[in-house]
XYZ file of N, CA and C in Angstrom:
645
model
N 76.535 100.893 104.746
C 76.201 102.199 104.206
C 75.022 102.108 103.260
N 74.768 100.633 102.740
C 74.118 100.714 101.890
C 73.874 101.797 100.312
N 73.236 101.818 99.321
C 73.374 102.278 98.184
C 73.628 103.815 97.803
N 74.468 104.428 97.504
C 74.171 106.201 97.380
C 74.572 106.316 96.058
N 73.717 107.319 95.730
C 74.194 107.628 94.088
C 73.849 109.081 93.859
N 75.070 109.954 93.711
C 75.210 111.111 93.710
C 74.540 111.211 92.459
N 73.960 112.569 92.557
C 73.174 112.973 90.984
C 73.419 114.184 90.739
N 73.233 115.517 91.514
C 74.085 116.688 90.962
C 75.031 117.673 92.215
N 75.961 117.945 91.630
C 76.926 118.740 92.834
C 76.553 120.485 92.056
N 76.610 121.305 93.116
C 76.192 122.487 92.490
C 77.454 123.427 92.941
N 77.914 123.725 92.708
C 79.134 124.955 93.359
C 79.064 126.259 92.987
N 77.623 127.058 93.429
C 77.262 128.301 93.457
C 78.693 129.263 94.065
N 79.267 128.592 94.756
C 80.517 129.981 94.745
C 81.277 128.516 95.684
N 82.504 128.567 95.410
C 83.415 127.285 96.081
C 84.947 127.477 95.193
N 85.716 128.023 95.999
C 87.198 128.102 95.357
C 87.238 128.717 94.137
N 87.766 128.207 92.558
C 87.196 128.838 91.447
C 86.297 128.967 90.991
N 85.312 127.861 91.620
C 84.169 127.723 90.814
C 83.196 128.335 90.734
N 82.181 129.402 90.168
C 80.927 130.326 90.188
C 79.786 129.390 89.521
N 78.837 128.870 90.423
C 77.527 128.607 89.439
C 77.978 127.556 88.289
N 78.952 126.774 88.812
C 79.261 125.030 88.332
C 78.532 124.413 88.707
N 77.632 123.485 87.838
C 77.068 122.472 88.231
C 77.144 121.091 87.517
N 77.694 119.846 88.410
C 77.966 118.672 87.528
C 77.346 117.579 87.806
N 76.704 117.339 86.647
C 75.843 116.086 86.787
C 76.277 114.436 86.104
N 75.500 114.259 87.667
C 76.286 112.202 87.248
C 74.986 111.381 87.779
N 75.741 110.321 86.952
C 74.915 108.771 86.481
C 74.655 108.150 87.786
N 74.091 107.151 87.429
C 74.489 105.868 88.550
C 75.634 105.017 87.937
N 76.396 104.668 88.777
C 77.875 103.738 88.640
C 78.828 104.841 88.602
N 79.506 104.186 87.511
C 81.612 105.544 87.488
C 80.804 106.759 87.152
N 81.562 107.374 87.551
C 81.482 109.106 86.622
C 83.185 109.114 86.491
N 83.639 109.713 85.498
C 85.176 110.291 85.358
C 85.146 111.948 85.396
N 85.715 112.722 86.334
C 86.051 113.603 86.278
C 87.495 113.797 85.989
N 87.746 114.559 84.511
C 88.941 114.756 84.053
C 89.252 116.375 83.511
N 90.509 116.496 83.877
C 91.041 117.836 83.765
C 92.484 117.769 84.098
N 93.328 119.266 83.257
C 94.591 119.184 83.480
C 94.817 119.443 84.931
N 96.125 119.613 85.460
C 96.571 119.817 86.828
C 95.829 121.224 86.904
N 95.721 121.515 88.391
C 94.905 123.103 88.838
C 93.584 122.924 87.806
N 92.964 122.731 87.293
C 91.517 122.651 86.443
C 90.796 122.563 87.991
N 90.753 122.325 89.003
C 89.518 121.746 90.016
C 88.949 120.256 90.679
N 90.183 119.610 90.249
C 89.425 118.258 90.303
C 89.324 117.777 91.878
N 90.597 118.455 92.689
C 90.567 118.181 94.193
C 89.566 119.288 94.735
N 89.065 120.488 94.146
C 88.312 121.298 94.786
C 86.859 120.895 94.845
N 86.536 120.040 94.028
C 84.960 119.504 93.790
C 84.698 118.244 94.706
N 86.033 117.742 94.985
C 85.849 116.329 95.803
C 86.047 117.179 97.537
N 86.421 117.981 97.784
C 86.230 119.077 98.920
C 85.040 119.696 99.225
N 84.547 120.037 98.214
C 83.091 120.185 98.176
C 82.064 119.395 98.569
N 82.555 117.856 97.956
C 81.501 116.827 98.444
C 81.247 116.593 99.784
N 83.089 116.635 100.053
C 82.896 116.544 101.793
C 82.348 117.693 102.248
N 82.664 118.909 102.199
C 82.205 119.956 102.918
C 80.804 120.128 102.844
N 79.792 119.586 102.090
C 78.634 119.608 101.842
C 78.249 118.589 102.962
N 79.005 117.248 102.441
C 78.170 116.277 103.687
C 78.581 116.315 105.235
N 79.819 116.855 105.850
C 80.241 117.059 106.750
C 80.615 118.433 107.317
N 80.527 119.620 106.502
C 81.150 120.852 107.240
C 82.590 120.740 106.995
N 82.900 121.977 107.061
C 84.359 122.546 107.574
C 84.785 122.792 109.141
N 84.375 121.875 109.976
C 84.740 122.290 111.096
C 85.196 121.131 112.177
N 86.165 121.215 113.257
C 86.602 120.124 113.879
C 85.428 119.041 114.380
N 85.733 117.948 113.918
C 83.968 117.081 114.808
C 84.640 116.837 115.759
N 83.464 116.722 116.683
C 83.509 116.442 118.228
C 84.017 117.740 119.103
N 84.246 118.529 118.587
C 85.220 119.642 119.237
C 83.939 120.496 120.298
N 84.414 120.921 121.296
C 83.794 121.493 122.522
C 83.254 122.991 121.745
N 83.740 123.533 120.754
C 83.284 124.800 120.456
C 83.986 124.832 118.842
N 83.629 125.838 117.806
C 83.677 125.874 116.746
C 85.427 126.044 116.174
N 85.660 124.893 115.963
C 86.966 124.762 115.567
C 86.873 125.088 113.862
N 87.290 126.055 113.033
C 87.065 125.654 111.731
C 88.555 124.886 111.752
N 88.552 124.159 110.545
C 89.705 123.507 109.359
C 90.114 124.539 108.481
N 91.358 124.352 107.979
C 91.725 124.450 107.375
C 90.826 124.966 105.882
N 90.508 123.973 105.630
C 89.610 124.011 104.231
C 88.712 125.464 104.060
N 88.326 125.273 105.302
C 86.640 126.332 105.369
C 87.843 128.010 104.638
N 88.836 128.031 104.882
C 88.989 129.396 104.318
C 89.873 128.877 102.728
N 90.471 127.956 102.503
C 91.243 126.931 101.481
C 89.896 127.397 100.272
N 88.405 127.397 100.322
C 88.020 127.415 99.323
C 86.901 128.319 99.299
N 87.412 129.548 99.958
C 86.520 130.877 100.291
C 86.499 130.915 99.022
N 85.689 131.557 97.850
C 85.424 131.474 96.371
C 86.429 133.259 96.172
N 87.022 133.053 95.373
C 87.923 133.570 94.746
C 87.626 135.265 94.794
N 86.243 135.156 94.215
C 85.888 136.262 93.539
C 84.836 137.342 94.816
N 85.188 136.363 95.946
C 84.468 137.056 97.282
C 82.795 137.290 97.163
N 82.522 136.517 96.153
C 81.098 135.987 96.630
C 80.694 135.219 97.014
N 79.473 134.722 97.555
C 78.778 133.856 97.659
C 79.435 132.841 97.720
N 79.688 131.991 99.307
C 80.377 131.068 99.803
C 79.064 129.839 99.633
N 78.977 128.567 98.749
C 78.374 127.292 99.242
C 77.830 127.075 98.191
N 76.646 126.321 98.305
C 76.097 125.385 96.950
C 75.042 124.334 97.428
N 75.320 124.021 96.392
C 73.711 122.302 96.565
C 74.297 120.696 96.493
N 73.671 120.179 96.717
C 74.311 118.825 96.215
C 72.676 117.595 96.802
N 72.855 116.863 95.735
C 71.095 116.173 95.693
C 72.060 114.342 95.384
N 71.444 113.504 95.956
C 71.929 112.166 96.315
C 70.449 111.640 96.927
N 71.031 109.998 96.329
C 69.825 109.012 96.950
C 70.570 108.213 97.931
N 70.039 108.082 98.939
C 70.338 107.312 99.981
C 69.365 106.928 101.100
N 69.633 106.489 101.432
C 68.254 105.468 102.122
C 66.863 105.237 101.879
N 66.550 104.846 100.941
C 65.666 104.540 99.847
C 64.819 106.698 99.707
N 65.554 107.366 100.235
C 65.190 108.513 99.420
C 66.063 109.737 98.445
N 65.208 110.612 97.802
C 65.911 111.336 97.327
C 66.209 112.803 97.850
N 67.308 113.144 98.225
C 67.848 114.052 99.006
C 68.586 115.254 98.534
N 68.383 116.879 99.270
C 68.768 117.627 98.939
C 69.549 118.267 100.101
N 70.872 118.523 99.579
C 71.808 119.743 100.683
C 72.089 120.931 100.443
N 71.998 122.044 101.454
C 72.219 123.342 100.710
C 73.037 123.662 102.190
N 73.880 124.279 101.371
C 74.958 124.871 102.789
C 75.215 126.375 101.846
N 75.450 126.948 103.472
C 76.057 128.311 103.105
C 76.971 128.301 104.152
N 78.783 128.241 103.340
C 79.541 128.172 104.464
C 80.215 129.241 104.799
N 79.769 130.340 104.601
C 79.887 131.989 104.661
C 78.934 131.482 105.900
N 77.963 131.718 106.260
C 76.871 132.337 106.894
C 76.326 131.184 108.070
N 77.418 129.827 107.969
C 77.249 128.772 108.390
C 75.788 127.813 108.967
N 75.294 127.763 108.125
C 73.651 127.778 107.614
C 73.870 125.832 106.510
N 73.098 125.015 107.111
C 73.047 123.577 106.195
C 71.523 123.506 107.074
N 71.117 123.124 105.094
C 69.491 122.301 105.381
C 69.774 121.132 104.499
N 68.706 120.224 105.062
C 68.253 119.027 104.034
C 66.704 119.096 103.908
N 66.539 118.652 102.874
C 65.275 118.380 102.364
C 65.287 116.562 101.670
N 64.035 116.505 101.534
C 63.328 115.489 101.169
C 63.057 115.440 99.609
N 64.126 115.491 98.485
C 64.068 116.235 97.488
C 62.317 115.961 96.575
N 61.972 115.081 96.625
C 60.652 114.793 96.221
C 59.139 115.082 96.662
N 59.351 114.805 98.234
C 58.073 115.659 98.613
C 58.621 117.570 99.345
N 59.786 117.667 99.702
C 60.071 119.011 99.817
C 60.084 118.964 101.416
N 59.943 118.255 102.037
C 59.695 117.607 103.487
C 61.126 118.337 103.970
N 61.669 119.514 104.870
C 62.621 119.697 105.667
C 63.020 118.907 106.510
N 63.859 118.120 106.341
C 64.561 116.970 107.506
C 65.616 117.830 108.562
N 66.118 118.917 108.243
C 67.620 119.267 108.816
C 66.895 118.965 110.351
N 66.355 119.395 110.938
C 66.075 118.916 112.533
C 66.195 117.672 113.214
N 66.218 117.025 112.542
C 65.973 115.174 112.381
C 67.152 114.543 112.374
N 68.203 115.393 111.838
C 69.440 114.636 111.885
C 70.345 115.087 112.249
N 71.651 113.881 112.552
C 72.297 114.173 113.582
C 73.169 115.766 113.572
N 73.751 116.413 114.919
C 74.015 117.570 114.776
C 75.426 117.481 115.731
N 76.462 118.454 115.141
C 78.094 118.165 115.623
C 77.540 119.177 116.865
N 78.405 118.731 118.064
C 77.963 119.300 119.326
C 79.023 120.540 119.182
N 80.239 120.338 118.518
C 81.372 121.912 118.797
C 80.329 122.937 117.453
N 80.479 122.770 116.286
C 79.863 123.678 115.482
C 78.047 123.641 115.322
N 77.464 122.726 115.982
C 76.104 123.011 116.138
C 75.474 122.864 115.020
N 76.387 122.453 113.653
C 75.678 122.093 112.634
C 74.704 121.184 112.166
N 74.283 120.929 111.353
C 73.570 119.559 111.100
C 74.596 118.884 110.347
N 74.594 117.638 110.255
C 75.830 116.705 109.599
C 75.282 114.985 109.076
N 74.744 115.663 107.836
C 73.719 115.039 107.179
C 75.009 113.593 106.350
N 76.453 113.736 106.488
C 77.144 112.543 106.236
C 76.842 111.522 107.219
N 76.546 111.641 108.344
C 76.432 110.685 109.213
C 75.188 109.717 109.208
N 74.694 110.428 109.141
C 72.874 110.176 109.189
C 72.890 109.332 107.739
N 73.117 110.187 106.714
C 72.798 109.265 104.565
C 73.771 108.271 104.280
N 75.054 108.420 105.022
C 75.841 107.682 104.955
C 76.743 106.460 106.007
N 76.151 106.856 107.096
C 76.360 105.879 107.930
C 77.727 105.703 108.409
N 78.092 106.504 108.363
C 79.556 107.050 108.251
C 80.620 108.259 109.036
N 81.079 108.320 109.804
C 81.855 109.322 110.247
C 82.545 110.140 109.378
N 83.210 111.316 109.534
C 83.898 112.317 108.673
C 85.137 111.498 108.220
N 85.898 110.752 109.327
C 86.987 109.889 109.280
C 86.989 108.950 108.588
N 86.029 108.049 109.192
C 85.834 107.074 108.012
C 85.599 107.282 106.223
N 84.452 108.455 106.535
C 83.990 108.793 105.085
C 85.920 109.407 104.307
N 86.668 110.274 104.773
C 87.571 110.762 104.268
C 88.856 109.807 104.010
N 88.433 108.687 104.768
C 90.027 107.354 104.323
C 89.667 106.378 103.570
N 88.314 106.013 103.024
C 88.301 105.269 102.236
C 86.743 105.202 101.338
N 85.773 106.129 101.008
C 85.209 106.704 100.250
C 85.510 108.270 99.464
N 85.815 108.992 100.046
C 86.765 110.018 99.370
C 88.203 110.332 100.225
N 88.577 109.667 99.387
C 89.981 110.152 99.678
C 91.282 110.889 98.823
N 91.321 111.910 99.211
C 91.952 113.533 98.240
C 93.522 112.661 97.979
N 94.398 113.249 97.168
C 95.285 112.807 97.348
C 96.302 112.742 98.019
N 97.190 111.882 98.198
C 98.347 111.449 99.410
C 97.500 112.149 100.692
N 96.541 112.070 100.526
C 95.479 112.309 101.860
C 95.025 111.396 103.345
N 95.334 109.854 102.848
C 94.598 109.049 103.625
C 95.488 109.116 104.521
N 95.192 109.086 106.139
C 95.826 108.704 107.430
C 95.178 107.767 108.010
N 95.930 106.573 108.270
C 95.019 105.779 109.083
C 95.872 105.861 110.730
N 95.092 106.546 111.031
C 95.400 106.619 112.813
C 94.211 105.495 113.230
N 94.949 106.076 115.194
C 93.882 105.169 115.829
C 92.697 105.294 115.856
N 92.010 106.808 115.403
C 90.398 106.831 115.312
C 89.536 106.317 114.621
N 90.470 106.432 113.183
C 90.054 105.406 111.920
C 90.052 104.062 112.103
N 91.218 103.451 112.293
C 91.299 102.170 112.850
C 89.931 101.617 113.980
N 89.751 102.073 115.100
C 88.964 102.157 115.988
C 87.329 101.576 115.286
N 87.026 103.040 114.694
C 85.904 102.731 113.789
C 85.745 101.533 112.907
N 86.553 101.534 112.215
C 86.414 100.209 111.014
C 86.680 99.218 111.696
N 87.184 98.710 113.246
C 87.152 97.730 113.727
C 85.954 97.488 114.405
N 85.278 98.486 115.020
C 83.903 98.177 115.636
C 83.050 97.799 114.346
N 83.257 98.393 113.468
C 81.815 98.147 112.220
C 82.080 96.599 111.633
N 83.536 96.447 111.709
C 83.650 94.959 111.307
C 83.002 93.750 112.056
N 82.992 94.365 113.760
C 82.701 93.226 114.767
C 81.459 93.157 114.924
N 80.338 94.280 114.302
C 78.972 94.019 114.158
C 78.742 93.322 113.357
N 79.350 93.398 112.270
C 79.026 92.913 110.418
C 78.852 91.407 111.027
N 80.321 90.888 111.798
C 80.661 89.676 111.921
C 79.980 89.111 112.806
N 79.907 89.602 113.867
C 78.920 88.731 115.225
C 77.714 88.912 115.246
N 76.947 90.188 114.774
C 75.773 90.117 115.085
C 74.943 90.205 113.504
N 75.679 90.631 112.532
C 75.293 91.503 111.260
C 74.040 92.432 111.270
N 74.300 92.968 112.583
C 73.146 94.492 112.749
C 74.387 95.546 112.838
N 74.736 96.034 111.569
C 75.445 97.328 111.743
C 74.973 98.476 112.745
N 73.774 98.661 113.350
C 73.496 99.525 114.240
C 74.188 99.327 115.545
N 74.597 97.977 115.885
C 74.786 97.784 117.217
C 76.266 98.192 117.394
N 76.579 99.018 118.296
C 77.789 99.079 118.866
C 78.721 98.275 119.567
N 80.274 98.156 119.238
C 80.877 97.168 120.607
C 80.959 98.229 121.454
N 81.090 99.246 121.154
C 81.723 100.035 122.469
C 80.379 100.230 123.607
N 79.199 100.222 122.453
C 78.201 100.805 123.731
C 77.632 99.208 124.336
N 78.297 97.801 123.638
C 77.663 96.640 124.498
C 78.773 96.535 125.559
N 79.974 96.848 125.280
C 81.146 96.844 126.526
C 80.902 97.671 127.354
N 80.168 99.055 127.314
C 79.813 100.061 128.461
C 78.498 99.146 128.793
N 77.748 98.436 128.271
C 76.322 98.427 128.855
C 76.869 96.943 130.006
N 78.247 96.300 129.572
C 78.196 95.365 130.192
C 79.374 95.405 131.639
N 79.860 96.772 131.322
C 80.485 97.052 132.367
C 79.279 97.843 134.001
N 78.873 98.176 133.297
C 77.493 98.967 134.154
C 76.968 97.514 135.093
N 76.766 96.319 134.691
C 75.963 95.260 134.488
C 77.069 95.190 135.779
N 78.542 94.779 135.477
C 79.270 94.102 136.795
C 79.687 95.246 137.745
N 79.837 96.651 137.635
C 79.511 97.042 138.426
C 78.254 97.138 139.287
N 77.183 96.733 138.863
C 76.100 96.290 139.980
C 75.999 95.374 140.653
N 76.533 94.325 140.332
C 76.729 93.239 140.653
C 77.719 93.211 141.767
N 78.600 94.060 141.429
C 79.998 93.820 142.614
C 80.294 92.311 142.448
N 82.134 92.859 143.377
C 82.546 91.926 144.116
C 82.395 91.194 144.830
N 83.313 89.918 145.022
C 82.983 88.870 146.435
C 83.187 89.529 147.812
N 84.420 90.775 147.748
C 84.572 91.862 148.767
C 84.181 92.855 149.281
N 82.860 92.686 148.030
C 81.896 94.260 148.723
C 80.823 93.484 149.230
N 80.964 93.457 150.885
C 79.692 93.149 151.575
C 78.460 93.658 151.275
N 78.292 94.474 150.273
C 76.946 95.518 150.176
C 76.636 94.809 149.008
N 77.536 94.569 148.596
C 77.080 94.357 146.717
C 76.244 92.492 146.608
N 75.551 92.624 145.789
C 74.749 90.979 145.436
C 75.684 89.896 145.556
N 76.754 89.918 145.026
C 77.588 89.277 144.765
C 78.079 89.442 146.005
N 78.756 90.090 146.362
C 79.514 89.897 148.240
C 78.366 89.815 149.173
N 76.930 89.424 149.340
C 76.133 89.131 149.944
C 75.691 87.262 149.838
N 76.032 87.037 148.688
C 76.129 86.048 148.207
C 77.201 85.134 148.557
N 78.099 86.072 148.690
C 79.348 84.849 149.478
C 79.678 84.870 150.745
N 79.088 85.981 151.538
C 78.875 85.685 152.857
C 77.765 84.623 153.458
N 76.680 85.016 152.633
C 75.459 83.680 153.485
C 76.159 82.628 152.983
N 76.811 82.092 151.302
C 77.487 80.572 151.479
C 78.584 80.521 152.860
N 79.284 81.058 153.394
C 80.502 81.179 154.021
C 79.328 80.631 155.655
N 78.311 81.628 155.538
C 77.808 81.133 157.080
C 77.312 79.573 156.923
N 76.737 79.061 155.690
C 76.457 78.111 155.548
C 77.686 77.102 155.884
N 78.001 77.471 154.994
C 79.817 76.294 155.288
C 80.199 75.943 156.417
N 79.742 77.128 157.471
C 80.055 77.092 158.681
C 79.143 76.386 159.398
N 77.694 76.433 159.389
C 76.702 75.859 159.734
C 77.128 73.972 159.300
């Protein structure tokens, strides 16, 4: 994932919050408050900023749960900002999850990236967690934010953190996939064929030895 360091969360309208904005360091920040004060609604925010409110991968616009969980109280103005460094730049998000509308910018030169990065095929959004963070919604939600008695580790999670481990370990190019070198290498012996497909390299190959043998 390399380095990220959140710097301000903005919550222009988000559950209770109107035109909150909280600013943090590099390293800990402590966010503290009594019970109901907001403290799970701001870490909802983070996600919903970097990932959306809506099913990933889904064939057409599934919302969650959440997306109505933190419609802002006072029936205004649904969304906010949120500015982070990650991959040696400095970055800006603005979502409107009323109007279902996310840009990124280039917070320093002002450079619009949202086109550039990756986009969920069911809600058509841009999904700027994937891209700054290197990270799936899943992954990002079981063990970088994780809400409370929240974490599930199913098989999708599992799945993921086992492929990212087997790059780290065999190749240490986190870009490379196992799943897409096991499809690229299944492609490979299906061309190849069998000793039983007379058509295939391989079953052409063991017929001329066979005439030979015979010869």
């Amino acid at each position: 994932m390399g380095e990220v360091i959140l710097r301000t969360l903005r919550l222009e309208g988000f559950g209770r919050f109107r035109g909150k904005e909280i600013t943090l360091e590099p390293g800990m920040n402590l966010l503290e408050g009594n019970n109901e004060a907001g403290k799970s609604t701001i870490l909802a925010f983070l996600t919903g900023m970097l990932y959306g409110f809506y099913q990933p991968g889904a064939r057409r616009r599934v919302p969650l749960e959440a997306l109505e969980r933190y419609r802002p109280w006072d029936g205004g103005s649904y969304g906010g900002g949120l500015v982070l460094e990650a991959q040696g730049r400095r970055w800006r998000i603005q979502r409107d999850f009323a109007q279902d509308i996310c840009q990124v910018w280039d917070d320093e030169t002002g450079e619009e990236w949202t086109s550039r990065l990756p986009y969920d095929s069911g809600s058509r959004l841009c999904v700027p967690g994937e891209a700054l963070l290197g990270m799936s919604r899943t992954v990002f939600c079981n063990t970088v934010c994780v809400p409370q008695l929240g974490c599930q580790v199913g098989e999708e999670l599992a799945s993921q953190v086992s492929d990212k481990l087997v790059e780290l370990s065999q190749s240490g190019e986190p870009g490379l996939s196992l799943q897409a070198v096991l499809e690229r290498l299944s492609r490979q012996e299906e061309a190849i064929g069998g000793p039983r497909r007379s058509k295939s390299p391989y079953g052409q190959l063991v017929a001329r030895q066979q005439e030979l043998a015979q010869e």
